[in-house]
Short mmCIF file of C-alpha atoms in Angstrom, two decimals:
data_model
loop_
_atom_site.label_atom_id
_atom_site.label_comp_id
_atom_site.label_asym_id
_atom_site.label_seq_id
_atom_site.Cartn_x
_atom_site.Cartn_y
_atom_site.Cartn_z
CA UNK A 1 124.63 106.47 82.79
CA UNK A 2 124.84 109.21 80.12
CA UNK A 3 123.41 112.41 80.34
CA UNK A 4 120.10 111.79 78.36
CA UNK A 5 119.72 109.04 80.52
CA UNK A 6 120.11 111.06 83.45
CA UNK A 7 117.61 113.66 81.99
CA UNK A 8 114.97 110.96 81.24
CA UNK A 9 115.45 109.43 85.02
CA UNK A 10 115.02 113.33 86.55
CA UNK A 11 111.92 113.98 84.33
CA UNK A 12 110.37 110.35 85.12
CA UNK A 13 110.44 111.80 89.04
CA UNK A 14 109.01 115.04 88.59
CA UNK A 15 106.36 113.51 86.93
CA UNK A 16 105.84 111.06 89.31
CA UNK A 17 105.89 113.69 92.08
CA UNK A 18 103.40 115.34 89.78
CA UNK A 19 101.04 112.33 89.50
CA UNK A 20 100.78 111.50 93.10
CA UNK A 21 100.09 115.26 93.76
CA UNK A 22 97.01 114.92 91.74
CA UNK A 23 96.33 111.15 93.06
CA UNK A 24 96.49 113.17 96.67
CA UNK A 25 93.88 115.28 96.00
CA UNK A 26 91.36 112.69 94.16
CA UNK A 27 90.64 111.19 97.81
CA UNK A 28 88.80 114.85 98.74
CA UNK A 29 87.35 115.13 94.86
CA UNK A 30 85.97 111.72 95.53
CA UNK A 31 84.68 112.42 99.02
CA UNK A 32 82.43 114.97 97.66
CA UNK A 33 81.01 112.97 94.79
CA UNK A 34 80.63 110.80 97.33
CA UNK A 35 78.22 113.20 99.75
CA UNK A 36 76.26 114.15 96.19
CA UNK A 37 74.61 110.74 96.43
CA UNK A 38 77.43 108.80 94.09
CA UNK A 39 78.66 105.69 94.85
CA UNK A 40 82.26 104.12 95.00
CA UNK A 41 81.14 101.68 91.75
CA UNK A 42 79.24 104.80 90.57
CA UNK A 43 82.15 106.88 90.65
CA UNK A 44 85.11 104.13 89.41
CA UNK A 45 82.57 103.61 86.17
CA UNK A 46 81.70 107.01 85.30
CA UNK A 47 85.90 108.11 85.57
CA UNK A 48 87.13 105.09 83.69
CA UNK A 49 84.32 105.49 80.85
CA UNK A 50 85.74 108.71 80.34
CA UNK A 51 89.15 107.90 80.43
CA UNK A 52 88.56 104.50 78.12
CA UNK A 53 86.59 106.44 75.46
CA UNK A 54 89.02 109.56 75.18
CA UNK A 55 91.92 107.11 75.06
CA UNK A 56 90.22 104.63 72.52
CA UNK A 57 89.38 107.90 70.47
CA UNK A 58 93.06 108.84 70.86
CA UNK A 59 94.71 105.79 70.01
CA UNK A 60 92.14 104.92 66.89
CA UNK A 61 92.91 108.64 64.90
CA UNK A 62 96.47 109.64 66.18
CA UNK A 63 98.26 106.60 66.72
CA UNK A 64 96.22 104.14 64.20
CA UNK A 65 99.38 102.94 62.68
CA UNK A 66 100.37 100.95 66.03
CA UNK A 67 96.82 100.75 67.55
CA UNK A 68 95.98 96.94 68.64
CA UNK A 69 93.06 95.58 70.19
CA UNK A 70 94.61 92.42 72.03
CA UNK A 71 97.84 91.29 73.64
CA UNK A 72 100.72 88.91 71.53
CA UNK A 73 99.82 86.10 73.49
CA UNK A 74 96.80 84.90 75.89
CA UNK A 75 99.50 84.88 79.00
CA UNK A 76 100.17 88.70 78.53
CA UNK A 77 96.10 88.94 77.55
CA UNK A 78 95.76 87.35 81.28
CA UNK A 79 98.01 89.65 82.64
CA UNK A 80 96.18 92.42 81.28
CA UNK A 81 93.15 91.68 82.91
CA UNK A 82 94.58 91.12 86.11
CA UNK A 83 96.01 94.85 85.71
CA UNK A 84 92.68 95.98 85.17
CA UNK A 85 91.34 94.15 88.09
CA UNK A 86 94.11 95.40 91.08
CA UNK A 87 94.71 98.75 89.27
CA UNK A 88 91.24 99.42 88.32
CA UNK A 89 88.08 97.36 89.80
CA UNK A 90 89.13 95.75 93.15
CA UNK A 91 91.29 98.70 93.88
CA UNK A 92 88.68 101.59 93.09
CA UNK A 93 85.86 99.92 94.91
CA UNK A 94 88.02 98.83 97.85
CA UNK A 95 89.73 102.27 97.83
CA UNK A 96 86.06 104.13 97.61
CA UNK A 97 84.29 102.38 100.06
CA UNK A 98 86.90 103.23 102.70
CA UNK A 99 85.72 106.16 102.55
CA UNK A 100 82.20 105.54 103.37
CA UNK A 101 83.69 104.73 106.68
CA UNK A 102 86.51 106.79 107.50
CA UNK A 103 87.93 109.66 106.35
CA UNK A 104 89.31 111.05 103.10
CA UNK A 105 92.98 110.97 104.73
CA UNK A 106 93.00 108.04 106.63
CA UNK A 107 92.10 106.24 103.45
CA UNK A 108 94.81 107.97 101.40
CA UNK A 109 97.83 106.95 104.39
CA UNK A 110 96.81 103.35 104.52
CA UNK A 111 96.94 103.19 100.97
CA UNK A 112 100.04 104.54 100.72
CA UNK A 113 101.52 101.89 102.42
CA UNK A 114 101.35 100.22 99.61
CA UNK A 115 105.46 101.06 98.85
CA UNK A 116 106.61 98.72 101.04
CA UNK A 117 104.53 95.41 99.94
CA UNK A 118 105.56 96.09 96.54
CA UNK A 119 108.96 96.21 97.50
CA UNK A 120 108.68 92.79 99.34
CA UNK A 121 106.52 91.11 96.61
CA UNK A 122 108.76 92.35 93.82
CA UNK A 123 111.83 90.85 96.22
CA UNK A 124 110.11 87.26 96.57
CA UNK A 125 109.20 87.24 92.93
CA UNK A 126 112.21 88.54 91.60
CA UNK A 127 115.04 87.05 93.70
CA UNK A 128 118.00 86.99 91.57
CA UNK A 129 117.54 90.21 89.71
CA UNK A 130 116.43 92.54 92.86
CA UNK A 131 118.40 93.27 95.41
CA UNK A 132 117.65 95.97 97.92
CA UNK A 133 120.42 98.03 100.17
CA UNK A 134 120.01 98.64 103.85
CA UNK A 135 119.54 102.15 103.09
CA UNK A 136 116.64 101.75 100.91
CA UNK A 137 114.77 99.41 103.67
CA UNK A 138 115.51 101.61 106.14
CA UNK A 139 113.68 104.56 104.11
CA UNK A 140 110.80 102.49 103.52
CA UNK A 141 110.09 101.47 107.07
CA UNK A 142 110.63 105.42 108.04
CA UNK A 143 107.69 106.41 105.49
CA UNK A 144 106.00 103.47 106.43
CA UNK A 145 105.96 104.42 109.86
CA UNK A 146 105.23 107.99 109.11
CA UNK A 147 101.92 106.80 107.50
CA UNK A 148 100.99 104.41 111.27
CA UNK A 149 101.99 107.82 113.19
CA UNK A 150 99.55 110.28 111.19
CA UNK A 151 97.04 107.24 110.99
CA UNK A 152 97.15 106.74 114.58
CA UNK A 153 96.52 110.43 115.67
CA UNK A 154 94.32 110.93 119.06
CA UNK A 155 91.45 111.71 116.76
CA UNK A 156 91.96 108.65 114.51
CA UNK A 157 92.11 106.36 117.81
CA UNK A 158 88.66 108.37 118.49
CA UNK A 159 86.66 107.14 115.21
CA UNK A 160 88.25 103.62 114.79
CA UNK A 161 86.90 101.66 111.63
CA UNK A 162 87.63 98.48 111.41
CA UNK A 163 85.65 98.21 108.34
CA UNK A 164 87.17 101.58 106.71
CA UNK A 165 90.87 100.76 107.40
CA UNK A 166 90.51 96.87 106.25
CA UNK A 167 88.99 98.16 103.05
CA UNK A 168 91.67 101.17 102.54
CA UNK A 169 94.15 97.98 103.30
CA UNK A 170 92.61 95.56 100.61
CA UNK A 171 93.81 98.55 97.93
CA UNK A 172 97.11 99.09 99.78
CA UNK A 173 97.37 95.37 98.64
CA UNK A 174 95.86 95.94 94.87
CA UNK A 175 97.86 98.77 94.30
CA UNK A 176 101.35 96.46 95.34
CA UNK A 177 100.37 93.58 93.05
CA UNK A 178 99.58 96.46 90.12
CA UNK A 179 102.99 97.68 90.37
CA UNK A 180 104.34 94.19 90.28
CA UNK A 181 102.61 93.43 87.44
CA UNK A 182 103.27 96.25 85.23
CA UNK A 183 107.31 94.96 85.82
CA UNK A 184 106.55 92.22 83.40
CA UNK A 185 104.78 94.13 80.70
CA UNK A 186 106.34 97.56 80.30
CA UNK A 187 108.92 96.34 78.03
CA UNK A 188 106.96 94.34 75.41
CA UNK A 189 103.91 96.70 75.15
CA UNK A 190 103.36 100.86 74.74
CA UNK A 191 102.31 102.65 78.05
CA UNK A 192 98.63 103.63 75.36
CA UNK A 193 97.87 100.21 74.94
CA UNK A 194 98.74 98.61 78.73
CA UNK A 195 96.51 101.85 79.87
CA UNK A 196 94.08 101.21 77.69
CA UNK A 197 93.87 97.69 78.75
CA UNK A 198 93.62 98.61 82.63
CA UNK A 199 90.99 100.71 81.84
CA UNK A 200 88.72 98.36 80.09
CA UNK A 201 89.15 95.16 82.20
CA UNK A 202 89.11 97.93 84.95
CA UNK A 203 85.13 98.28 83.51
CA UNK A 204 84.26 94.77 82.54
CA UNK A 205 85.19 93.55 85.91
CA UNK A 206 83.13 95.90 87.15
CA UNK A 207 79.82 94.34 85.00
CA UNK A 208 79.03 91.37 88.16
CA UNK A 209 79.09 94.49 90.37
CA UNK A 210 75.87 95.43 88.89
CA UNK A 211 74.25 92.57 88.59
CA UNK A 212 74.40 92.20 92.68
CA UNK A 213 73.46 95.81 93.35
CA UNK A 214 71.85 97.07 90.47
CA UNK A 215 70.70 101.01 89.79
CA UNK A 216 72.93 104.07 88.23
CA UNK A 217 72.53 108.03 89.12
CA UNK A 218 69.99 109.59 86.82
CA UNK A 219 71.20 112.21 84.14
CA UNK A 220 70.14 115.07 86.08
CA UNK A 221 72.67 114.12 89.11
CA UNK A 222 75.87 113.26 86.41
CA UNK A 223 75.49 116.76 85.11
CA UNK A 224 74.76 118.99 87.97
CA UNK A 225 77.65 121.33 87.39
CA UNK A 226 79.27 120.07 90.86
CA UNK A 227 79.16 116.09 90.15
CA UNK A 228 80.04 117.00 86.37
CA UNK A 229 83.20 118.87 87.03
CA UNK A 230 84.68 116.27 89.55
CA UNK A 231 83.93 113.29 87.57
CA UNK A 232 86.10 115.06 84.46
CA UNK A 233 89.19 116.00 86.57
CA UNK A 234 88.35 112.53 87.91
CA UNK A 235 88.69 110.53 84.34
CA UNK A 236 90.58 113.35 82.31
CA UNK A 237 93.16 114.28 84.65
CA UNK A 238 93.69 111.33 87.69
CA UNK A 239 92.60 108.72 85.00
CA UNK A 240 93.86 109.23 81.38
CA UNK A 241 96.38 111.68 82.35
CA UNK A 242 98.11 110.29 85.52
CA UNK A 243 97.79 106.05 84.51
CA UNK A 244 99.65 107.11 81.18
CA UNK A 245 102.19 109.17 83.10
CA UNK A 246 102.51 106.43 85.97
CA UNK A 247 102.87 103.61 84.20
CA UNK A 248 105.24 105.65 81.80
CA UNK A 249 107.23 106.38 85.00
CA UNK A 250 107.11 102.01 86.02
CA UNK A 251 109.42 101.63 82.69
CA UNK A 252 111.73 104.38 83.55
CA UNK A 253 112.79 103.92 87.09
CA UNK A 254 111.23 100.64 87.84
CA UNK A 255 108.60 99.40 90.12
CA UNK A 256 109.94 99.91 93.63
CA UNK A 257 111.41 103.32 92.63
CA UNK A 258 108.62 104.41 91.35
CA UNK A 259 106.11 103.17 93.85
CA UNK A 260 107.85 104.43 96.50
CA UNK A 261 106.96 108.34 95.27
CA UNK A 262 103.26 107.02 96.97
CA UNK A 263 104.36 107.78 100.15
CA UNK A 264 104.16 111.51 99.32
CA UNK A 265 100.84 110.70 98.47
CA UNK A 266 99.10 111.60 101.99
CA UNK A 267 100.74 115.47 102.24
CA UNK A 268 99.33 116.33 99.05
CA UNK A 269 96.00 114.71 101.04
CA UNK A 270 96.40 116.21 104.30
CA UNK A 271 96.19 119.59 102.62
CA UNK A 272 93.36 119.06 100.46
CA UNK A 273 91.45 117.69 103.10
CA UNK A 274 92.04 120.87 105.27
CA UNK A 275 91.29 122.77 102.50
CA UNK A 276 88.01 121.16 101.07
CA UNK A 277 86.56 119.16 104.08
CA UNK A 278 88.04 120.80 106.97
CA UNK A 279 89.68 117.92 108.42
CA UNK A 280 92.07 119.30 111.13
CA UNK A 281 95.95 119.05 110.90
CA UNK A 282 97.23 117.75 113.87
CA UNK A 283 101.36 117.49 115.69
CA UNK A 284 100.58 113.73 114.47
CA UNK A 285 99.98 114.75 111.20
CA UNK A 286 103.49 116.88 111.03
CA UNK A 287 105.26 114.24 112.59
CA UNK A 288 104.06 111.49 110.08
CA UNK A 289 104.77 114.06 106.76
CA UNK A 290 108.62 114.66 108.38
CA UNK A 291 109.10 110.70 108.24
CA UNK A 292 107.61 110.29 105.22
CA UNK A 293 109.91 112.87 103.46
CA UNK A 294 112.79 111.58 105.13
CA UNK A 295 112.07 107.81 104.22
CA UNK A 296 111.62 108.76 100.28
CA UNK A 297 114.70 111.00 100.41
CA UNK A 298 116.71 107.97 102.03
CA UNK A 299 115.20 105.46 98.72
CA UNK A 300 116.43 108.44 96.31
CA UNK A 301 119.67 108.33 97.83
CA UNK A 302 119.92 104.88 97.27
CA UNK A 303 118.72 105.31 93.77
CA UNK A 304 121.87 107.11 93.12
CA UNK A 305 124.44 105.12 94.68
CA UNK A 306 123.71 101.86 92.91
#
C-alpha cells in the first residue's frame, strides 16, 4: 500500500469516527423532537425531505454533467430500493419507535450491535473473498459484549421493554443488511447518486405508512424554533452530510471495517444523553465503553496486519 493510499485509508477513519459522533448524538436530538409531539414517521420524513431536496438541488446545478435519475440496470435499480428501505424506512421507523419505549441510549447500544451481523452476513454471502482473523472476531464479540454489559445495567433490568429493545433490534438488523448491500454497489455508482437513491426510496417506502396512520404536524409545530433547529441538524448534518460521508467511507475500507466504527456509536450517546436528558452514567456504563474501545482497537489492529 503506497502512501496516498495510506492517507486515503487514515482520512476514511477519521471521518467515520466523525460520522458516528454525530449519529451518537441524533438518538438525544430525536428524543426531543420526539417529546414536542413528533412522531418517528414524522421525524424520518421531514429529515430525509430535507436531505433529498438539498442533494437533488446539488447534484442537478453542480454536478449536472454526471447527474442520472436511474440505475444501469433494473437489478442495481432493485438494489437501490432495498437500500432505501433498510437504510432509510424500516430502519428509521424501527430505530424511532424504540424510543417511544425505552430510552435514548438503550436504543443507540442495541443498534450498535449491528457490527457483528454485518460481519457474519457479509461472511455467508461472501465466502471465498472474506475471510476474517481470530483477532478481528475476538474484537467484535468484546464490543459486542460491551454493548449487553451497558444495556444490561441495574437500571436497564429495572425498565425492561420488550417492545423497545425488539424494535431497537429490528434496525440493528436493517442497518447489517444496509452495509451489506452497499458492498455490491459502491464500485459501479458515485457515493451522490447511491445517497440520493437511499434517500428517495427511503421516502416512497414511507408513502403506505400514511395511508395506515394518516395526519402530519401542522406548520406552526415544524417551525417552532426548537422542532425547526433539530429537524435541520437532523437532515443537513446526520442526513446529507453523514450518508455521503458513510457510504464514502463503505468504498474505502469496506463494509465490516467500516461498520465496525458503530460500536463507538453509544459513548458519543451516553454523553449526550447525560448532557441533554439527564440519563445517569452508571459503573455499567464505564465498563461497557472500556470493551467497546478495546474490541474496535483489536479490528484496527487487524486492519493493519492483513
Amino acid at each position: 500500500m503506497n502512501r496516498q493510499s495510506i492517507g486515503k485509508v487514515g482520512v476514511a477513519h477519521f471521518l467515520a469516527f466523525v460520522t458516528v459522533a454525530i449519529w451518537g448524538s441524533t438518538f438525544v436530538f430525536t428524543k426531543m423532537l420526539l417529546l414536542n409531539g413528533l412522531s418517528p414517521a414524522h421525524i424520518f420524513t421531514l429529515r430525509f425531505i430535507i436531505a433529498y431536496v438539498l442533494l437533488l438541488a446539488f447534484e442537478m446545478t453542480v454536478r449536472r454533467q454526471t447527474f442520472r435519475w436511474l440505475s444501469a440496470s433494473w437489478r442495481d435499480e432493485l438494489i437501490m430500493l432495498l437500500l432505501g428501505i433498510t437504510g432509510g424506512s424500516l430502519y428509521f421507523l424501527t430505530e424511532n419507535a424504540a424510543m417511544l419505549f425505552t430510552t435514548a441510549t438503550n436504543t443507540s447500544l442495541i443498534v450498535c450491535s449491528c457490527p457483528l451481523f454485518a460481519m457474519l452476513l457479509v461472511a455467508l454471502v461472501y465466502r471465498q473473498s472474506e475471510h476474517f482473523s481470530r483477532l478481528q472476531v475476538v474484537g467484535s464479540l468484546l464490543a459486542f459484549m460491551g454493548m449487553a454489559a451497558v444495556v444490561l445495567n441495574g437500571r436497564f433490568v429495572l425498565h425492561l421493554s420488550p417492545l423497545g429493545d425488539l424494535l431497537a433490534f429490528g434496525a440493528c438488523l436493517c442497518w447489517a443488511v444496509y452495509s451489506l448491500l452497499m458492498k455490491s454497489v459502491t464500485e459501479r455508482y458515485s457515493t451522490f447518486f447511491i445517497t440520493r437513491k437511499v434517500f428517495f426510496y427511503g421516502l416512497l417506502t414511507m408513502f403506505p405508512y400514511y395511508l395506515v396512520v394518516p395526519g402530519f404536524p401542522s406548520f406552526d409545530i415544524i417551525f417552532s424554533p426548537q422542532v425547526l433547529c433539530n429537524l435541520l441538524f437532523l437532515g443537513v448534518v446526520a442526513s446529507m452530510g453523514c450518508f455521503l460521508v458513510w457510504n464514502w467511507v463503505i468504498r474505502q475500507l469496506g463494509a465490516v471495517v467500516a461498520t465496525n466504527w458503530v460500536y463507538f456509536n453509544p459513548i458519543t450517546t451516553i454523553l449526550f444523553a447525560w448532557w441533554l436528558l439527564s440519563e445517569q452514567i452508571t459503573p455499567w456504563f464505564l465498563l461497557g465503553t472500556a470493551l467497546i474501545l478495546l474490541g474496535l482497537y483489536l479490528c484496527s489492529l487487524m486492519k493493519k496486519n492483513t
